[in-house]
Amino acid sequence: MDEHHLSQRLQAVASFVKPGSRIADIGADHAYLAAALILEKRALFAIAGEVAKGPFENAVEEVKGQGLEKKIELRLADGLAAIHDDDHIDTVIIAGMGGALIRRILDEGQAKLGAVKRLILQPNVGAPNLRRWLAAHRFQINHEQMVEEDGHIYEIIVADPVGMPVHYDDRELMFGPLLLEKGGPVFDKKWQDELARDQHTLTQLEQAKQVPVAKKHSFQQRIELIQEVLR
Ligand code: SAM
């Protein structure tokens, strides 16, 4: 993979960037995504934020190598601290991390989100709690996509601020409000796999010497919900 050949997952993330955007890619790693967006002229300006030195240095090399120093600013920083007010960032991308970490980054960086018009998030796990955070902070999920690549299924969540209360019920939080509507073979595959895993866990719980009743009950509820959705 490089800036000319993004993975399918990152291509899908990039497709949700509106032309003419000023983006911040947080956890940019090698900065391929930011470089691709600038080279395609989809983004006008990019911040590539990285908290770890190794990836940050890879990003520095990438940006220099492509001669993109005027369009991409590299910042060694934790989360949204990479964004400065005079960057006028309108789109924040956080991809390839756990949902809990993405949620922490958003939560701690709320002061930087005032002028942001779009969040493009790709949690590797823990999407439901991330959706809960988005709704609680008045972000509406306007696009969701699943991408299957190299044996993994990824969820991309695109949320825009709406300035009014947003509510998702438990089903929408778990499956994704739009993914739930769309369904499709990748959706079915993901949830069939989850169902099999949960059923296996439930069997193990039932075989325990002291059955953990509350845990068993919550797995039973999850299993019923998945079965209902897959029906
Ligand atoms: N975003 C790229 C992608 O989707 O392919 C890279 C994903 S990589 C698995 C996660 C990157 O996020 C790592 O380079 C890690 O150093 C960085 N990271 C983790 N926590 C971070 C934080 N709090 N702020 C900025 N970067 C962070």
mmCIF file of C-alpha atoms and ligand atoms in Angstrom:
data_model
loop_
_atom_site.group_PDB
_atom_site.id
_atom_site.type_symbol
_atom_site.label_atom_id
_atom_site.label_comp_id
_atom_site.label_asym_id
_atom_site.label_seq_id
_atom_site.Cartn_x
_atom_site.Cartn_y
_atom_site.Cartn_z
ATOM 1 C CA MET A 1 0.000 0.000 0.000
ATOM 2 C CA ASP A 2 1.095 3.586 -0.649
ATOM 3 C CA GLU A 3 -0.477 6.968 -1.399
ATOM 4 C CA HIS A 4 -1.354 5.785 -4.934
ATOM 5 C CA HIS A 5 -2.724 2.420 -3.832
ATOM 6 C CA LEU A 6 -4.738 2.743 -0.654
ATOM 7 C CA SER A 7 -6.243 -0.333 0.965
ATOM 8 C CA GLN A 8 -9.947 -0.823 0.218
ATOM 9 C CA ARG A 9 -10.656 0.189 3.811
ATOM 10 C CA LEU A 10 -8.828 3.525 3.458
ATOM 11 C CA GLN A 11 -10.295 4.108 -0.010
ATOM 12 C CA ALA A 12 -13.747 3.792 1.535
ATOM 13 C CA VAL A 13 -12.760 6.210 4.311
ATOM 14 C CA ALA A 14 -11.420 8.665 1.689
ATOM 15 C CA SER A 15 -14.635 8.463 -0.338
ATOM 16 C CA PHE A 16 -16.517 10.218 2.482
ATOM 17 C CA VAL A 17 -14.278 13.299 2.391
ATOM 18 C CA LYS A 18 -16.157 16.092 0.654
ATOM 19 C CA PRO A 19 -14.172 17.723 -2.174
ATOM 20 C CA GLY A 20 -12.466 20.904 -0.985
ATOM 21 C CA SER A 21 -12.213 19.790 2.647
ATOM 22 C CA ARG A 22 -9.552 20.680 5.171
ATOM 23 C CA ILE A 23 -8.900 17.450 6.976
ATOM 24 C CA ALA A 24 -7.157 16.209 10.107
ATOM 25 C CA ASP A 25 -6.173 12.540 10.031
ATOM 26 C CA ILE A 26 -5.538 11.572 13.636
ATOM 27 C CA GLY A 27 -3.361 8.489 14.062
ATOM 28 C CA ALA A 28 -2.100 9.042 10.526
ATOM 29 C CA ASP A 29 0.720 6.467 10.769
ATOM 30 C CA HIS A 30 2.543 6.689 7.378
ATOM 31 C CA ALA A 31 0.208 9.530 6.228
ATOM 32 C CA TYR A 32 -0.782 7.649 3.048
ATOM 33 C CA LEU A 33 -4.403 8.685 3.471
ATOM 34 C CA ALA A 34 -3.603 12.395 3.848
ATOM 35 C CA ALA A 35 -1.163 12.204 0.910
ATOM 36 C CA ALA A 36 -3.719 10.443 -1.302
ATOM 37 C CA LEU A 37 -6.418 12.985 -0.468
ATOM 38 C CA ILE A 38 -4.105 15.886 -1.322
ATOM 39 C CA LEU A 39 -2.752 14.252 -4.488
ATOM 40 C CA GLU A 40 -6.307 13.530 -5.679
ATOM 41 C CA LYS A 41 -7.111 17.182 -4.845
ATOM 42 C CA ARG A 42 -10.053 16.004 -2.783
ATOM 43 C CA ALA A 43 -8.605 17.754 0.286
ATOM 44 C CA LEU A 44 -7.134 21.256 0.099
ATOM 45 C CA PHE A 45 -5.094 20.959 3.270
ATOM 46 C CA ALA A 46 -4.327 18.215 5.766
ATOM 47 C CA ILE A 47 -3.016 17.760 9.276
ATOM 48 C CA ALA A 48 -1.481 14.344 9.863
ATOM 49 C CA GLY A 49 -1.444 13.820 13.628
ATOM 50 C CA GLU A 50 0.546 11.040 15.273
ATOM 51 C CA VAL A 51 1.295 10.318 18.903
ATOM 52 C CA ALA A 52 4.096 7.796 18.322
ATOM 53 C CA LYS A 53 7.558 8.784 17.118
ATOM 54 C CA GLY A 54 8.156 5.845 14.727
ATOM 55 C CA PRO A 55 4.995 6.338 12.657
ATOM 56 C CA PHE A 56 5.483 10.116 12.837
ATOM 57 C CA GLU A 57 8.920 9.759 11.260
ATOM 58 C CA ASN A 58 7.438 7.529 8.524
ATOM 59 C CA ALA A 59 4.913 10.278 7.853
ATOM 60 C CA VAL A 60 7.667 12.913 7.654
ATOM 61 C CA GLU A 61 9.478 10.809 5.045
ATOM 62 C CA GLU A 62 6.309 10.211 3.064
ATOM 63 C CA VAL A 63 5.341 13.883 2.951
ATOM 64 C CA LYS A 64 8.868 15.017 2.055
ATOM 65 C CA GLY A 65 9.202 12.261 -0.548
ATOM 66 C CA GLN A 66 6.004 13.417 -2.240
ATOM 67 C CA GLY A 67 6.898 17.113 -1.938
ATOM 68 C CA LEU A 68 3.656 17.785 -0.061
ATOM 69 C CA GLU A 69 5.087 19.882 2.794
ATOM 70 C CA LYS A 70 2.997 22.927 1.848
ATOM 71 C CA LYS A 71 -0.280 21.010 1.923
ATOM 72 C CA ILE A 72 0.267 18.554 4.785
ATOM 73 C CA GLU A 73 1.326 19.627 8.274
ATOM 74 C CA LEU A 74 2.689 16.843 10.446
ATOM 75 C CA ARG A 75 2.093 17.117 14.156
ATOM 76 C CA LEU A 76 3.452 14.855 16.866
ATOM 77 C CA ALA A 77 0.533 15.108 19.274
ATOM 78 C CA ASP A 78 -1.994 13.161 21.303
ATOM 79 C CA GLY A 79 -5.401 13.070 19.615
ATOM 80 C CA LEU A 80 -7.061 16.328 18.614
ATOM 81 C CA ALA A 81 -4.261 18.378 20.204
ATOM 82 C CA ALA A 82 -2.793 18.104 16.682
ATOM 83 C CA ILE A 83 -5.442 20.565 15.469
ATOM 84 C CA HIS A 84 -4.906 24.324 15.935
ATOM 85 C CA ASP A 85 -7.720 26.851 15.603
ATOM 86 C CA ASP A 86 -6.125 28.607 12.637
ATOM 87 C CA ASP A 87 -5.990 25.314 10.662
ATOM 88 C CA HIS A 88 -9.759 25.711 9.978
ATOM 89 C CA ILE A 89 -10.207 21.969 9.865
ATOM 90 C CA ASP A 90 -13.713 20.887 8.806
ATOM 91 C CA THR A 91 -13.255 17.095 8.638
ATOM 92 C CA VAL A 92 -11.690 14.827 11.243
ATOM 93 C CA ILE A 93 -10.719 11.277 10.318
ATOM 94 C CA ILE A 94 -9.834 8.692 12.948
ATOM 95 C CA ALA A 95 -9.328 5.203 11.513
ATOM 96 C CA GLY A 96 -7.806 1.881 12.442
ATOM 97 C CA MET A 97 -8.108 2.128 16.240
ATOM 98 C CA GLY A 98 -10.413 0.656 18.854
ATOM 99 C CA GLY A 99 -13.728 2.421 19.405
ATOM 100 C CA ALA A 100 -12.854 3.196 23.040
ATOM 101 C CA LEU A 101 -9.675 5.020 21.990
ATOM 102 C CA ILE A 102 -11.518 6.955 19.254
ATOM 103 C CA ARG A 103 -14.143 7.894 21.807
ATOM 104 C CA ARG A 104 -11.494 9.084 24.284
ATOM 105 C CA ILE A 105 -9.793 11.156 21.578
ATOM 106 C CA LEU A 106 -13.112 12.812 20.657
ATOM 107 C CA ASP A 107 -14.097 13.329 24.260
ATOM 108 C CA GLU A 108 -10.822 14.891 25.321
ATOM 109 C CA GLY A 109 -10.685 17.008 22.168
ATOM 110 C CA GLN A 110 -14.249 18.346 22.206
ATOM 111 C CA ALA A 111 -13.003 21.946 22.237
ATOM 112 C CA LYS A 112 -11.483 21.306 18.786
ATOM 113 C CA LEU A 113 -14.733 20.082 17.269
ATOM 114 C CA GLY A 114 -16.668 23.374 17.307
ATOM 115 C CA ALA A 115 -16.131 24.161 13.615
ATOM 116 C CA VAL A 116 -15.894 20.557 12.419
ATOM 117 C CA LYS A 117 -18.581 19.574 9.938
ATOM 118 C CA ARG A 118 -17.797 15.876 9.547
ATOM 119 C CA LEU A 119 -16.275 13.004 11.506
ATOM 120 C CA ILE A 120 -15.148 9.948 9.542
ATOM 121 C CA LEU A 121 -14.476 7.133 11.979
ATOM 122 C CA GLN A 122 -13.388 3.565 11.461
ATOM 123 C CA PRO A 123 -13.312 1.697 14.766
ATOM 124 C CA ASN A 124 -11.778 -1.784 14.592
ATOM 125 C CA VAL A 125 -13.972 -2.856 17.525
ATOM 126 C CA GLY A 126 -16.373 -1.162 19.931
ATOM 127 C CA ALA A 127 -18.568 0.679 17.410
ATOM 128 C CA PRO A 128 -21.737 0.682 19.636
ATOM 129 C CA ASN A 129 -20.206 2.830 22.378
ATOM 130 C CA LEU A 130 -18.772 5.172 19.784
ATOM 131 C CA ARG A 131 -22.247 5.607 18.264
ATOM 132 C CA ARG A 132 -23.545 6.302 21.779
ATOM 133 C CA TRP A 133 -20.929 9.074 22.179
ATOM 134 C CA LEU A 134 -21.861 10.570 18.797
ATOM 135 C CA ALA A 135 -25.561 10.725 19.644
ATOM 136 C CA ALA A 136 -24.857 12.193 23.090
ATOM 137 C CA HIS A 137 -22.811 14.950 21.425
ATOM 138 C CA ARG A 138 -25.382 15.762 18.735
ATOM 139 C CA PHE A 139 -23.634 14.074 15.837
ATOM 140 C CA GLN A 140 -25.977 12.324 13.420
ATOM 141 C CA ILE A 141 -24.750 9.275 11.532
ATOM 142 C CA ASN A 142 -25.315 10.098 7.858
ATOM 143 C CA HIS A 143 -23.364 7.274 6.218
ATOM 144 C CA GLU A 144 -22.201 3.851 7.302
ATOM 145 C CA GLN A 145 -20.308 1.308 5.270
ATOM 146 C CA MET A 146 -18.862 -2.131 5.840
ATOM 147 C CA VAL A 147 -15.707 -3.167 4.038
ATOM 148 C CA GLU A 148 -14.345 -6.704 3.942
ATOM 149 C CA GLU A 149 -10.627 -6.965 3.348
ATOM 150 C CA ASP A 150 -8.033 -9.635 4.138
ATOM 151 C CA GLY A 151 -10.443 -11.623 6.265
ATOM 152 C CA HIS A 152 -11.530 -8.637 8.377
ATOM 153 C CA ILE A 153 -14.781 -6.728 8.290
ATOM 154 C CA TYR A 154 -14.463 -3.018 9.009
ATOM 155 C CA GLU A 155 -17.190 -0.508 9.827
ATOM 156 C CA ILE A 156 -16.947 3.097 8.722
ATOM 157 C CA ILE A 157 -19.146 5.641 10.469
ATOM 158 C CA VAL A 158 -19.629 9.142 9.076
ATOM 159 C CA ALA A 159 -21.275 11.613 11.431
ATOM 160 C CA ASP A 160 -22.129 15.278 11.000
ATOM 161 C CA PRO A 161 -23.103 17.717 13.786
ATOM 162 C CA VAL A 162 -26.790 18.645 13.705
ATOM 163 C CA GLY A 163 -27.085 20.938 16.731
ATOM 164 C CA MET A 164 -30.068 19.082 18.129
ATOM 165 C CA PRO A 165 -30.636 15.934 20.166
ATOM 166 C CA VAL A 166 -29.902 12.665 18.384
ATOM 167 C CA HIS A 167 -31.226 9.357 19.668
ATOM 168 C CA TYR A 168 -30.466 5.786 18.661
ATOM 169 C CA ASP A 169 -32.098 2.771 20.285
ATOM 170 C CA ASP A 170 -30.134 -0.282 21.451
ATOM 171 C CA ARG A 171 -30.485 -2.056 18.110
ATOM 172 C CA GLU A 172 -29.274 0.973 16.163
ATOM 173 C CA LEU A 173 -26.334 1.416 18.513
ATOM 174 C CA MET A 174 -25.330 -2.217 18.175
ATOM 175 C CA PHE A 175 -25.798 -2.779 14.445
ATOM 176 C CA GLY A 176 -25.540 0.778 13.160
ATOM 177 C CA PRO A 177 -28.713 2.685 12.222
ATOM 178 C CA LEU A 178 -27.938 2.737 8.497
ATOM 179 C CA LEU A 179 -26.216 -0.646 8.279
ATOM 180 C CA LEU A 180 -29.303 -2.122 9.917
ATOM 181 C CA GLU A 181 -31.477 -0.655 7.155
ATOM 182 C CA LYS A 182 -29.131 -1.615 4.320
ATOM 183 C CA GLY A 183 -28.163 -5.120 5.434
ATOM 184 C CA GLY A 184 -26.361 -7.078 2.718
ATOM 185 C CA PRO A 185 -24.019 -10.091 2.548
ATOM 186 C CA VAL A 186 -21.098 -8.539 4.478
ATOM 187 C CA PHE A 187 -23.465 -7.400 7.229
ATOM 188 C CA ASP A 188 -24.958 -10.906 7.452
ATOM 189 C CA LYS A 189 -21.502 -12.471 7.540
ATOM 190 C CA LYS A 190 -20.282 -10.235 10.352
ATOM 191 C CA TRP A 191 -23.333 -10.920 12.497
ATOM 192 C CA GLN A 192 -23.394 -14.654 11.736
ATOM 193 C CA ASP A 193 -19.787 -14.790 12.974
ATOM 194 C CA GLU A 194 -20.681 -12.759 16.085
ATOM 195 C CA LEU A 195 -23.674 -15.005 16.697
ATOM 196 C CA ALA A 196 -21.537 -18.152 16.519
ATOM 197 C CA ARG A 197 -19.006 -16.603 18.926
ATOM 198 C CA ASP A 198 -21.698 -15.543 21.385
ATOM 199 C CA GLN A 199 -23.390 -18.954 21.244
ATOM 200 C CA HIS A 200 -20.040 -20.597 21.993
ATOM 201 C CA THR A 201 -19.463 -18.254 24.959
ATOM 202 C CA LEU A 202 -22.973 -18.939 26.241
ATOM 203 C CA THR A 203 -22.397 -22.712 26.141
ATOM 204 C CA GLN A 204 -19.185 -22.236 28.102
ATOM 205 C CA LEU A 205 -20.911 -20.026 30.663
ATOM 206 C CA GLU A 206 -23.636 -22.637 31.111
ATOM 207 C CA GLN A 207 -21.001 -25.283 31.795
ATOM 208 C CA ALA A 208 -19.300 -23.238 34.516
ATOM 209 C CA LYS A 209 -19.472 -24.622 38.072
ATOM 210 C CA GLN A 210 -21.139 -21.424 39.210
ATOM 211 C CA VAL A 211 -23.117 -20.025 36.336
ATOM 212 C CA PRO A 212 -22.713 -16.203 36.174
ATOM 213 C CA VAL A 213 -26.406 -15.418 35.854
ATOM 214 C CA ALA A 214 -26.230 -11.747 34.825
ATOM 215 C CA LYS A 215 -23.555 -12.406 32.211
ATOM 216 C CA LYS A 216 -25.484 -15.382 30.843
ATOM 217 C CA HIS A 217 -28.626 -13.270 30.616
ATOM 218 C CA SER A 218 -26.847 -10.493 28.716
ATOM 219 C CA PHE A 219 -25.437 -13.020 26.202
ATOM 220 C CA GLN A 220 -28.891 -14.555 25.778
ATOM 221 C CA GLN A 221 -30.332 -11.124 25.046
ATOM 222 C CA ARG A 222 -27.569 -10.351 22.521
ATOM 223 C CA ILE A 223 -28.090 -13.697 20.793
ATOM 224 C CA GLU A 224 -31.854 -13.113 20.539
ATOM 225 C CA LEU A 225 -31.284 -9.646 19.109
ATOM 226 C CA ILE A 226 -28.835 -10.895 16.477
ATOM 227 C CA GLN A 227 -31.139 -13.782 15.530
ATOM 228 C CA GLU A 228 -34.022 -11.337 15.167
ATOM 229 C CA VAL A 229 -31.998 -9.016 12.922
ATOM 230 C CA LEU A 230 -30.670 -11.866 10.765
ATOM 231 C CA ARG A 231 -34.160 -13.362 10.275
HETATM 232 N N1 SAM B 1 -5.096 5.589 10.575
HETATM 233 C C1 SAM B 1 -4.227 4.604 9.943
HETATM 234 C C2 SAM B 1 -5.037 3.555 9.248
HETATM 235 O O1 SAM B 1 -6.250 3.509 9.470
HETATM 236 O O2 SAM B 1 -4.460 2.753 8.513
HETATM 237 C C3 SAM B 1 -3.282 3.984 10.961
HETATM 238 C C4 SAM B 1 -3.912 3.062 11.951
HETATM 239 S S1 SAM B 1 -2.721 2.532 13.125
HETATM 240 C C5 SAM B 1 -3.269 0.941 13.491
HETATM 241 C C6 SAM B 1 -3.144 3.500 14.543
HETATM 242 C C7 SAM B 1 -2.240 4.713 14.659
HETATM 243 O O3 SAM B 1 -2.807 5.608 15.612
HETATM 244 C C8 SAM B 1 -0.865 4.359 15.166
HETATM 245 O O4 SAM B 1 0.108 4.893 14.294
HETATM 246 C C9 SAM B 1 -0.808 5.003 16.556
HETATM 247 O O5 SAM B 1 0.485 5.467 16.891
HETATM 248 C C10 SAM B 1 -1.782 6.154 16.395
HETATM 249 N N2 SAM B 1 -2.392 6.621 17.634
HETATM 250 C C11 SAM B 1 -2.834 5.885 18.672
HETATM 251 N N3 SAM B 1 -3.323 6.683 19.649
HETATM 252 C C12 SAM B 1 -3.205 7.955 19.201
HETATM 253 C C13 SAM B 1 -3.513 9.226 19.764
HETATM 254 N N4 SAM B 1 -4.050 9.333 20.976
HETATM 255 N N5 SAM B 1 -3.249 10.328 19.026
HETATM 256 C C14 SAM B 1 -2.686 10.228 17.793
HETATM 257 N N6 SAM B 1 -2.360 9.047 17.237
HETATM 258 C C15 SAM B 1 -2.614 7.934 17.919
#
